mmCIF file of C-alpha atoms in Angstrom:
data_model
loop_
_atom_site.group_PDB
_atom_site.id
_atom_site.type_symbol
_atom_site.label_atom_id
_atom_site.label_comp_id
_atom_site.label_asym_id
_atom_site.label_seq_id
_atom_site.Cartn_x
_atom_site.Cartn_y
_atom_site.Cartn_z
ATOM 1 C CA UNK J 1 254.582 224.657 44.668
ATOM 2 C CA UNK J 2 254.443 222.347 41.916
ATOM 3 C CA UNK J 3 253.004 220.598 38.717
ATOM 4 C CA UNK J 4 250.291 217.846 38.477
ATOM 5 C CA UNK J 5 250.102 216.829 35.514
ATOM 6 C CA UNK J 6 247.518 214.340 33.795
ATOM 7 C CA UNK J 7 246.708 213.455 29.847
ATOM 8 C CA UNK J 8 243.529 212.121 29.569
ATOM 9 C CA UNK J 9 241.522 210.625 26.647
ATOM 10 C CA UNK J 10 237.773 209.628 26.397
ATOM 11 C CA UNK J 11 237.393 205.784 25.664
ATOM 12 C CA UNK J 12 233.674 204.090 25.580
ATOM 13 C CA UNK J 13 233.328 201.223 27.744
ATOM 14 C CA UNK J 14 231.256 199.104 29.795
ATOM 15 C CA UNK J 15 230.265 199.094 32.860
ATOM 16 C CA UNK J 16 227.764 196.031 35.079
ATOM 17 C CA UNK J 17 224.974 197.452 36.764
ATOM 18 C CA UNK J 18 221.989 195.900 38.404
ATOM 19 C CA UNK J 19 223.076 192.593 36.680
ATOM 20 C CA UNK J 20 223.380 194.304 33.294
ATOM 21 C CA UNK J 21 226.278 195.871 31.223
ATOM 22 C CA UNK J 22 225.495 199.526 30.322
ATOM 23 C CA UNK J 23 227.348 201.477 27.843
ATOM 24 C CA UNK J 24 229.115 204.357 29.368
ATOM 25 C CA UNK J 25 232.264 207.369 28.121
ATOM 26 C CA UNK J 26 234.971 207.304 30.819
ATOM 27 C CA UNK J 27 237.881 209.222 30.941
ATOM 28 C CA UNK J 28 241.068 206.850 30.784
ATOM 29 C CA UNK J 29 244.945 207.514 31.146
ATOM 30 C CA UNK J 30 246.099 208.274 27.589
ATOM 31 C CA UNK J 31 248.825 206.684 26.310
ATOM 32 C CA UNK J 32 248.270 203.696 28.562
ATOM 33 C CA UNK J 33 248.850 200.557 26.901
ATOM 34 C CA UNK J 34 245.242 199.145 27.460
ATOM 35 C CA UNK J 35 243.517 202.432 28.306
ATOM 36 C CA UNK J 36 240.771 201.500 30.357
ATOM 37 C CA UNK J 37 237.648 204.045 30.945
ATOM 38 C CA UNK J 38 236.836 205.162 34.826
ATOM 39 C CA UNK J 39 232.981 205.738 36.957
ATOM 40 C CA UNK J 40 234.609 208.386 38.011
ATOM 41 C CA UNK J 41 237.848 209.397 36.073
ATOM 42 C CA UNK J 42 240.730 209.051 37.841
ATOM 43 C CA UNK J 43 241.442 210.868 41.000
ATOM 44 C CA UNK J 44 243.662 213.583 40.913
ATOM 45 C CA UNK J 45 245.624 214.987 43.725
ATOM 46 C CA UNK J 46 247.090 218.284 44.373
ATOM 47 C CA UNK J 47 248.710 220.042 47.279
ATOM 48 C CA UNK J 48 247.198 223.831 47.219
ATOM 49 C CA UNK J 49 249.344 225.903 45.290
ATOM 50 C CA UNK J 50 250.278 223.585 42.912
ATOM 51 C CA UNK J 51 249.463 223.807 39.188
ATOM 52 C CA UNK J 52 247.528 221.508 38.014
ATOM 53 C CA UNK J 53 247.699 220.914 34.133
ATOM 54 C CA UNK J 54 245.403 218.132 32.284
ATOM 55 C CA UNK J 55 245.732 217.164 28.420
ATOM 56 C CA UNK J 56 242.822 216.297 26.579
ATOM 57 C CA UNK J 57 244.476 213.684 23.572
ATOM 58 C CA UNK J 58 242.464 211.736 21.227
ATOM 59 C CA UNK J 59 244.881 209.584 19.587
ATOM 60 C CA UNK J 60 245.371 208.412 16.122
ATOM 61 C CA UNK J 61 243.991 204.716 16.896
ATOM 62 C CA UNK J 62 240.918 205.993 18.988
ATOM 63 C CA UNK J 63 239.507 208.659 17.408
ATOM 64 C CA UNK J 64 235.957 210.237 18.943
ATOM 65 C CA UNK J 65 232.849 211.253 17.133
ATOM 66 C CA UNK J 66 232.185 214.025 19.505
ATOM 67 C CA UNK J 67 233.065 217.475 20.636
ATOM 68 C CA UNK J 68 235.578 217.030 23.884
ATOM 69 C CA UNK J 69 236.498 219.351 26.552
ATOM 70 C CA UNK J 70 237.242 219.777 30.569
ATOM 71 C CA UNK J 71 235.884 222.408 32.754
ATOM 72 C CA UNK J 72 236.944 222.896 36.236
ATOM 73 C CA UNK J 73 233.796 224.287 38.301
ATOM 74 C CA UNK J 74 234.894 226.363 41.490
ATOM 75 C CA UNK J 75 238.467 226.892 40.270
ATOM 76 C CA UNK J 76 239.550 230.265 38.649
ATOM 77 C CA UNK J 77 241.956 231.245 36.221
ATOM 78 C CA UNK J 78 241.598 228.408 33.801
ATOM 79 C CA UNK J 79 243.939 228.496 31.115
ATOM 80 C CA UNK J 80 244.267 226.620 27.819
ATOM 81 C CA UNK J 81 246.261 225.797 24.621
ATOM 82 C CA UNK J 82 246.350 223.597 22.080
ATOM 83 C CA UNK J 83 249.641 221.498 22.543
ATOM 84 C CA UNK J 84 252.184 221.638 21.409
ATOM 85 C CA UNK J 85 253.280 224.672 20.226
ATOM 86 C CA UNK J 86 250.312 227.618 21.162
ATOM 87 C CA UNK J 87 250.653 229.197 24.410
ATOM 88 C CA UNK J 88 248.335 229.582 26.743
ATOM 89 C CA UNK J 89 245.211 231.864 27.111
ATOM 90 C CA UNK J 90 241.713 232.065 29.068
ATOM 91 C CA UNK J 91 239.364 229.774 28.481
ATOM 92 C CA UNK J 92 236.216 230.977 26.748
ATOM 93 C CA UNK J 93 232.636 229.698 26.073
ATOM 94 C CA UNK J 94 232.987 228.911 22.200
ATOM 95 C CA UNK J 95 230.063 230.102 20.095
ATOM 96 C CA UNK J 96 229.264 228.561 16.459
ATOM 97 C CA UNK J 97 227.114 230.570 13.805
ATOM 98 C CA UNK J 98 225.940 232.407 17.301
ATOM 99 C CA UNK J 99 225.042 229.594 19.203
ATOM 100 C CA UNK J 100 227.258 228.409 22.168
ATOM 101 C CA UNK J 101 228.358 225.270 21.601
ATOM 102 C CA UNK J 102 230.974 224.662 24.485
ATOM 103 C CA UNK J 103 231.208 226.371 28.049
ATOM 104 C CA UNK J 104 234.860 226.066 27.214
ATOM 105 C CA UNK J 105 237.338 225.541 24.693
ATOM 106 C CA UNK J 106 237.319 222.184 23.556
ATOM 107 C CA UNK J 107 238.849 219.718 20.542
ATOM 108 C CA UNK J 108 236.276 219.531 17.582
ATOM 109 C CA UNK J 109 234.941 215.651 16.493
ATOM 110 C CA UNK J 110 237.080 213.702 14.467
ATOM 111 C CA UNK J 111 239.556 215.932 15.429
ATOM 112 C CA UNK J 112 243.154 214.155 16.458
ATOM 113 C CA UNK J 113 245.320 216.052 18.607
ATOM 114 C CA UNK J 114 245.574 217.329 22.148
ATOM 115 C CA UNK J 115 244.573 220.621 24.161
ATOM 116 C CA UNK J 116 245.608 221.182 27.415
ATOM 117 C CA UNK J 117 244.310 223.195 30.507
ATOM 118 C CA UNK J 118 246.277 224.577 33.668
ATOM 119 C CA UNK J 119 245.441 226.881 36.354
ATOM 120 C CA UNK J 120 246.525 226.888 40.035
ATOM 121 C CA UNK J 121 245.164 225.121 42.697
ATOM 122 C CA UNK J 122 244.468 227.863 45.350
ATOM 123 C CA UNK J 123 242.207 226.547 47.328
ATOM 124 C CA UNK J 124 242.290 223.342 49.594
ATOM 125 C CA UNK J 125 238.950 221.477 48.988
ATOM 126 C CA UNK J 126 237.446 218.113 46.772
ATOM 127 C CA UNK J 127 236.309 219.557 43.364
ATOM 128 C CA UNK J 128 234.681 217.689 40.127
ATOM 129 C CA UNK J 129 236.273 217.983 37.009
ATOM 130 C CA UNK J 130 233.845 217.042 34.405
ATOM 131 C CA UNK J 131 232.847 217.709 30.105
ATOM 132 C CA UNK J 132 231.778 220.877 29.453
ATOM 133 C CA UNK J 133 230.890 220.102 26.281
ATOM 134 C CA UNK J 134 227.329 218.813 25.178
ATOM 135 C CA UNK J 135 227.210 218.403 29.040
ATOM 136 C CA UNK J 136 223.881 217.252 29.941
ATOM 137 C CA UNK J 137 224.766 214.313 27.501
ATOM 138 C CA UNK J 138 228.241 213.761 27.831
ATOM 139 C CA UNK J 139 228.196 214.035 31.817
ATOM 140 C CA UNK J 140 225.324 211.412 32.409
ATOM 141 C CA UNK J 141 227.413 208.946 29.924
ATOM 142 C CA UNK J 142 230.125 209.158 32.445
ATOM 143 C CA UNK J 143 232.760 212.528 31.794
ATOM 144 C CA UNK J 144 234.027 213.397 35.233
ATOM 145 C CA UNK J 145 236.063 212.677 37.638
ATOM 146 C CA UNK J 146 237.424 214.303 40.585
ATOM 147 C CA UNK J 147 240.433 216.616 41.996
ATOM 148 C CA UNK J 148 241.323 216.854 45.275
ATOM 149 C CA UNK J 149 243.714 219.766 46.833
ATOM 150 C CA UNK J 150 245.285 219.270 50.078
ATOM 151 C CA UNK J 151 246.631 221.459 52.574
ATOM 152 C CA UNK J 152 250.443 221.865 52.607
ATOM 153 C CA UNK J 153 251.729 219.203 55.297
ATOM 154 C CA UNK J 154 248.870 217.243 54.845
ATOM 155 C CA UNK J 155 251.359 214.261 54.938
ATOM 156 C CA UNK J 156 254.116 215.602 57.537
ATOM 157 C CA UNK J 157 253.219 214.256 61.247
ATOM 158 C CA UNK J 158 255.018 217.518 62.527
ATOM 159 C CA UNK J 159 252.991 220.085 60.943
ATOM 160 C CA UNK J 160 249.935 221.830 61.926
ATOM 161 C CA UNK J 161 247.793 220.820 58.884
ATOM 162 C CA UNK J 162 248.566 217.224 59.394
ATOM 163 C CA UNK J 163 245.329 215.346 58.369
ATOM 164 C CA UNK J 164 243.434 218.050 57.824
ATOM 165 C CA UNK J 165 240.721 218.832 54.866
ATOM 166 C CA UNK J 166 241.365 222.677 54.904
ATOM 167 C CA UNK J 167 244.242 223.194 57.480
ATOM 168 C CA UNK J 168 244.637 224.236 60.530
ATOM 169 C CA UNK J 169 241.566 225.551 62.632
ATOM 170 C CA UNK J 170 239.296 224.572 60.128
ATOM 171 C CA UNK J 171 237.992 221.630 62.862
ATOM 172 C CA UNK J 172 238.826 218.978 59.452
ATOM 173 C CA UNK J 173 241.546 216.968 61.285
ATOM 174 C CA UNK J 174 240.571 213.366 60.827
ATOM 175 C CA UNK J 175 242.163 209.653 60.886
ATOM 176 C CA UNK J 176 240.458 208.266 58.440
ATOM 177 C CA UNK J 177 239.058 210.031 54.092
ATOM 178 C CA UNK J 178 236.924 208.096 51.721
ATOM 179 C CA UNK J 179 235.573 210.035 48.549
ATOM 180 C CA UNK J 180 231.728 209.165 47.873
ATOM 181 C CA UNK J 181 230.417 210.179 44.317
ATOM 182 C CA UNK J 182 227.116 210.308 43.835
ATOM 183 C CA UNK J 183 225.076 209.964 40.686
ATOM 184 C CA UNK J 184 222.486 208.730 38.714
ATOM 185 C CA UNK J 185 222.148 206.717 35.270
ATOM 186 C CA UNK J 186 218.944 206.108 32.871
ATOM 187 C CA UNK J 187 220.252 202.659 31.062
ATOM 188 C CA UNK J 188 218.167 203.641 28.235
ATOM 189 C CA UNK J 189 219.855 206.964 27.635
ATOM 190 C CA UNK J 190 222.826 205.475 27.557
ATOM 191 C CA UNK J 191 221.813 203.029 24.815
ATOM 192 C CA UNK J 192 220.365 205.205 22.513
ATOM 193 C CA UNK J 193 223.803 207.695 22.986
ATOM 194 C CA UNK J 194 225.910 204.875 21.565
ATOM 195 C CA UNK J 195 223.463 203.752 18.838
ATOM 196 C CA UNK J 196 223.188 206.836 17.860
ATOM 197 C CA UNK J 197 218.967 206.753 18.335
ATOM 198 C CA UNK J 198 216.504 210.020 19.820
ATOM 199 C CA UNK J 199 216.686 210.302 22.729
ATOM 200 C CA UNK J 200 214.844 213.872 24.503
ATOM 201 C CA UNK J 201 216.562 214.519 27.544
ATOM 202 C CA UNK J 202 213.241 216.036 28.778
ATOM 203 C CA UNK J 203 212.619 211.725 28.881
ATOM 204 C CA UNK J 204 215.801 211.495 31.777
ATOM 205 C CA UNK J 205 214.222 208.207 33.866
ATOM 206 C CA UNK J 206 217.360 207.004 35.994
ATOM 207 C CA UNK J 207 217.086 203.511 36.727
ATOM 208 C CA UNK J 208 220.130 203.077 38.681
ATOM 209 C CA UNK J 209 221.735 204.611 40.990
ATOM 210 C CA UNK J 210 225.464 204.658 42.407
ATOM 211 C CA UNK J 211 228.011 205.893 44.844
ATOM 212 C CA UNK J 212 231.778 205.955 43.197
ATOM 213 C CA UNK J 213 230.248 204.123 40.181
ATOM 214 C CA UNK J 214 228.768 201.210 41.820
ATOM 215 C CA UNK J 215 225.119 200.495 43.648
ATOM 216 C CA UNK J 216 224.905 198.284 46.423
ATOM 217 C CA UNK J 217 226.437 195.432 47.115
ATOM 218 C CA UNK J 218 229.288 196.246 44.364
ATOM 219 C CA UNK J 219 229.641 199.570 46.024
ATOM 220 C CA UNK J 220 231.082 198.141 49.455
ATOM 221 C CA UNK J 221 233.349 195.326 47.491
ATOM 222 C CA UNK J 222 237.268 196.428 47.529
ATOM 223 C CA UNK J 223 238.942 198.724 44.853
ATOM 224 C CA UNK J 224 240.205 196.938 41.785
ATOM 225 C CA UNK J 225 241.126 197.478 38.506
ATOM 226 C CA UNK J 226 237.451 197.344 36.891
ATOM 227 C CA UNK J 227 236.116 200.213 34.549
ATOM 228 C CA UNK J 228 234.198 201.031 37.855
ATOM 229 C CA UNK J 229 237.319 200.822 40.464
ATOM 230 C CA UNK J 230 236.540 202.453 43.637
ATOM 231 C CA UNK J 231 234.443 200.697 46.444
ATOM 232 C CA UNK J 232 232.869 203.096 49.374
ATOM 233 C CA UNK J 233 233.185 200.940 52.096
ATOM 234 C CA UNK J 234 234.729 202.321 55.203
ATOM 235 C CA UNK J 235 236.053 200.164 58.404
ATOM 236 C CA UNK J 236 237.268 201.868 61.586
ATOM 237 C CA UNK J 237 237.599 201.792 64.677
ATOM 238 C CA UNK J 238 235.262 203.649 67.734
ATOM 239 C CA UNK J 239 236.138 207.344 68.210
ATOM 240 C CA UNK J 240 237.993 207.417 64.979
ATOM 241 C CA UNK J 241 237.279 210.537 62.749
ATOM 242 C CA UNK J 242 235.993 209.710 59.566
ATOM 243 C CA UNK J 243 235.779 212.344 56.774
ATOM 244 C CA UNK J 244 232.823 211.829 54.143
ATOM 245 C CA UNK J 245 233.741 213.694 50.888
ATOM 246 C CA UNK J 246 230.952 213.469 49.516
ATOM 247 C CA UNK J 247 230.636 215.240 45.841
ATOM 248 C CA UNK J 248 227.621 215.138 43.396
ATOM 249 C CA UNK J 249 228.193 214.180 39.791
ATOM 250 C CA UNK J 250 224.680 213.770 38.756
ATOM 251 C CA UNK J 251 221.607 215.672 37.836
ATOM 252 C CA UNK J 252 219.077 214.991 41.032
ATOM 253 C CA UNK J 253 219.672 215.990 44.462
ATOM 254 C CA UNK J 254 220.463 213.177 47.072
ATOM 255 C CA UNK J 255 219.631 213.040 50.924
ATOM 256 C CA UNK J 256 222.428 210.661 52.328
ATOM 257 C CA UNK J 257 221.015 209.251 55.681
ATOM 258 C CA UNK J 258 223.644 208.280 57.962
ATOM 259 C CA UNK J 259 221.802 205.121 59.430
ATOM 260 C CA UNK J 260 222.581 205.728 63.786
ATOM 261 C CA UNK J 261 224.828 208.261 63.325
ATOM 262 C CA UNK J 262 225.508 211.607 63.238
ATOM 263 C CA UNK J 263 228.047 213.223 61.413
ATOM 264 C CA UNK J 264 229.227 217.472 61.903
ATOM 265 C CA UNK J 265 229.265 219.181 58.469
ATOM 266 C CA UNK J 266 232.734 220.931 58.218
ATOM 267 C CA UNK J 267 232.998 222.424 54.660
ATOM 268 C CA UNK J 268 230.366 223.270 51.704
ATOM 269 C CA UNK J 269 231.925 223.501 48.274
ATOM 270 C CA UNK J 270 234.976 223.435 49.073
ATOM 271 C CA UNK J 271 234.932 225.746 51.801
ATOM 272 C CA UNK J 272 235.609 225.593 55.179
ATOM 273 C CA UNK J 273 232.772 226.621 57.781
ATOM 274 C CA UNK J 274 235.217 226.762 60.627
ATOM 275 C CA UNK J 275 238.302 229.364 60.141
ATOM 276 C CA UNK J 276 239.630 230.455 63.756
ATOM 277 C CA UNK J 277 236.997 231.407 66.393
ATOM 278 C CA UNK J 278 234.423 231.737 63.747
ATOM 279 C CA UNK J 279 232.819 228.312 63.566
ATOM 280 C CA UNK J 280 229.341 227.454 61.837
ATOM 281 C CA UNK J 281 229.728 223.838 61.381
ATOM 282 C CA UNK J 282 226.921 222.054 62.504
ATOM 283 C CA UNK J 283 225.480 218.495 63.409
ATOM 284 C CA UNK J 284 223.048 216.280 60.938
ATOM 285 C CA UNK J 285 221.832 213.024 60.398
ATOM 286 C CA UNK J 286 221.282 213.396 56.815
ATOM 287 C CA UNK J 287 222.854 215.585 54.344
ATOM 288 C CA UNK J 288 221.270 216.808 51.060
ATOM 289 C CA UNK J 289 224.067 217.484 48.355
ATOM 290 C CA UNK J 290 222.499 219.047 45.279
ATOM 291 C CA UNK J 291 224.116 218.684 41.822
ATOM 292 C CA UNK J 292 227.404 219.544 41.522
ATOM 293 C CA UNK J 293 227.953 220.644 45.187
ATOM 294 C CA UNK J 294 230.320 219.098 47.432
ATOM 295 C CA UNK J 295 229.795 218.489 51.619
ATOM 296 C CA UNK J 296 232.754 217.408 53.577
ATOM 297 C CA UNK J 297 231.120 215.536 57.003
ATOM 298 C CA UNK J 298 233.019 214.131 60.113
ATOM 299 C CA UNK J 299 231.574 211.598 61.558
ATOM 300 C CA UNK J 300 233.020 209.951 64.626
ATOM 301 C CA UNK J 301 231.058 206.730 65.632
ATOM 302 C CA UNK J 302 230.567 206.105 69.419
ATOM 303 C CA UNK J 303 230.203 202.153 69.555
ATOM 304 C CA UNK J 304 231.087 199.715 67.483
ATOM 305 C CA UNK J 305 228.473 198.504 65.099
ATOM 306 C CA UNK J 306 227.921 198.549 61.102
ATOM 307 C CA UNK J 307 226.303 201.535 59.985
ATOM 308 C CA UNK J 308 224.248 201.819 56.411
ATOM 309 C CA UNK J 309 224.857 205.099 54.837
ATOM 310 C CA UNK J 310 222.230 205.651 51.768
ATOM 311 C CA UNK J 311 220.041 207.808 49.782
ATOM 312 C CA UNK J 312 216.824 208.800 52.272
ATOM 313 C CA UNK J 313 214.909 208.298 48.677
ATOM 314 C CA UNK J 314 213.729 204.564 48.867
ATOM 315 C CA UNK J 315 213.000 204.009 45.208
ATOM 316 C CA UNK J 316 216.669 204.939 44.932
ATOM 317 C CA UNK J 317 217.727 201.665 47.051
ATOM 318 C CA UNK J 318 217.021 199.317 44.580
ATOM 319 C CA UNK J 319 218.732 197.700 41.421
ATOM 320 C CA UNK J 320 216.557 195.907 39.504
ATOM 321 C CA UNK J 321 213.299 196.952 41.118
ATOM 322 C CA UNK J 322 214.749 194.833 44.172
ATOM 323 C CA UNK J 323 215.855 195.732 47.384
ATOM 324 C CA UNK J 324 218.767 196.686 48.829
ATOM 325 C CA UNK J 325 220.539 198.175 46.007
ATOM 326 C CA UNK J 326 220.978 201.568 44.642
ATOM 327 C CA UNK J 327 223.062 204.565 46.472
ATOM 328 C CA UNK J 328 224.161 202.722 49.872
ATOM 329 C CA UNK J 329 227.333 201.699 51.432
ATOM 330 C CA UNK J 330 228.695 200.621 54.778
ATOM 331 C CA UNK J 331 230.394 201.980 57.579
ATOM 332 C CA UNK J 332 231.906 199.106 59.708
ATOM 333 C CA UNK J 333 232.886 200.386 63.053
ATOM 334 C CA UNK J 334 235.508 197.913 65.237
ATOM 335 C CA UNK J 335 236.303 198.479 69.205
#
């Protein structure tokens, strides 16, 4: 068992999107020289039984006209304090002239300072992290990220859990992991958040639409040090296992197609559907992943080939009214 440890901040940025720069909230590495706001936050990585502990810091020189918190949905015994010198406690929905005004605790605007969270990683699984303040506005603009908790021995060749999602006899063994977040973004929300104009959420029109931050073609281009940094592009080779973590961030359900194949759905939210001789995994072509649920899918291709994986909803395959674009990537498969 031990301690992962993260200190993030909230920095406004911008991100490029359908040939256009969009304003967007990331989370960035605090106290990074040149913090730099993530679609997604960064990843974080755990080994199951570890504590995990995240501060919350708005510094001095970046100071944030908003209410800021984390939750931690599917994760219990959350666990806060205000650093540095208050210990820690529950976390509690906060309440304001008897209206709730936070699911959890959460540092006040204009307020400079830190709060941290903690609670132990029980559970092997992918899980979002995300604002659980102001939420509907706050999450579209771009507050989450992601946590993922791996078996222990995940990494050791020797051990039974090697490569697996969940451990052993949980049928999640696989060669080769890629992390797909979905989501959704209305451009003109996002203006009128940082211009401070209305805006009635009952108005949410998306007009873009993304897998790890990115629509297609920037979603299958390489990782790199962008605001939007992680590509969804998978290579392999035939008869490789491929597990599809697929998590989503946004507010609309999405039916991922898997183009000619078919993939065997292991785990739902984080848990496993296989444990021993009780298996109920099962075989699709397309997954639907409502908001804020997680799938895990194995897919092992056959022949070699390049396969499009994308959202089953046409309008959402376009950027700019034009076609292909929107929530697709690319599995390449090699002999």
């Amino acid at each position: 068992m031990g301690i992962v440890f993260s200190s993030l901040q909230v920095v406004p940025g911008l991100i490029t999107l359908a040939g256009k720069s969009i304003p967007f909230w990331g989370f960035s590495y605090a106290y990074h020289p040149r913090p730099r706001p993530q679609l997604p936050g960064p990843i974080i990585q755990a080994t199951a039984g570890d504590y995990i502990r995240m501060a919350l810091v708005v510094r001095p020189n970046a100071p944030f006209g908003e209410d800021l918190s984390i939750i931690f949905p599917g994760q219990e015994g959350v666990e806060v304090r205000s650093i540095p010198r208050f210990p820690f406690r529950p976390v509690q929905p906060q309440y304001a002239d008897g209206k709730m005004v936070s699911l959890t605790d959460y540092l006040a605007a204009g307020e400079i300072g830190a709060i941290e969270y903690r609670f132990r990683a029980v559970r092997s699984g992918i899980y979002l992290y995300e604002s659980g303040t102001n939420s509907a506005e706050q999450v579209q603009m771009g507050l989450y990220g992601v946590i993922v908790v791996r078996p222990v021995g995940y990494g050791q060749p020797w051990h039974p859990d090697f490569r697996t999602a969940y451990g052993r006899d949980t049928a999640s063994r696989h060669d080769i992991e890629k992390i797909l977040v979905l989501g959704e973004i209305d451009s003109a929300m996002h203006n009128s958040v940082v211009s401070r104009a209305d805006y009635n959420l009952l108005d949410f029109r998306p007009d873009c639409w993304v897998i790890n931050g990115r629509s297609f073609p920037h979603s299958i281009a390489p990782d790199d040090d962008s605001s939007q940094p992680y590509g969804s592009a998978i290579t392999c080779r035939v008869g490789q296992r491929v597990l599809l973590r697929i998590l989503n961030a946004g507010f609309q359900a999405h039916t991922l197609a898997l183009g000619a194949l078919t993939g065997r759905v292991i785990a739902e939210d984080g848990y496993p559907l296989k444990i021993g001789s009780s298996d109920a995994t099962y075989e699709k072509t397309a997954v639907t992943v409502g908001p804020g649920r997680s799938v895990d899918l194995l897919v092992t291709p056959p022949h070699p080939g390049e396969f499009y994986v994308y959202d089953r909803e046409y309008r959402h395959l376009v950027s700019d009214d034009r076609f292909p674009g929107g929530m697709m990537t690319k599995i390449t498969v090699t002999p």
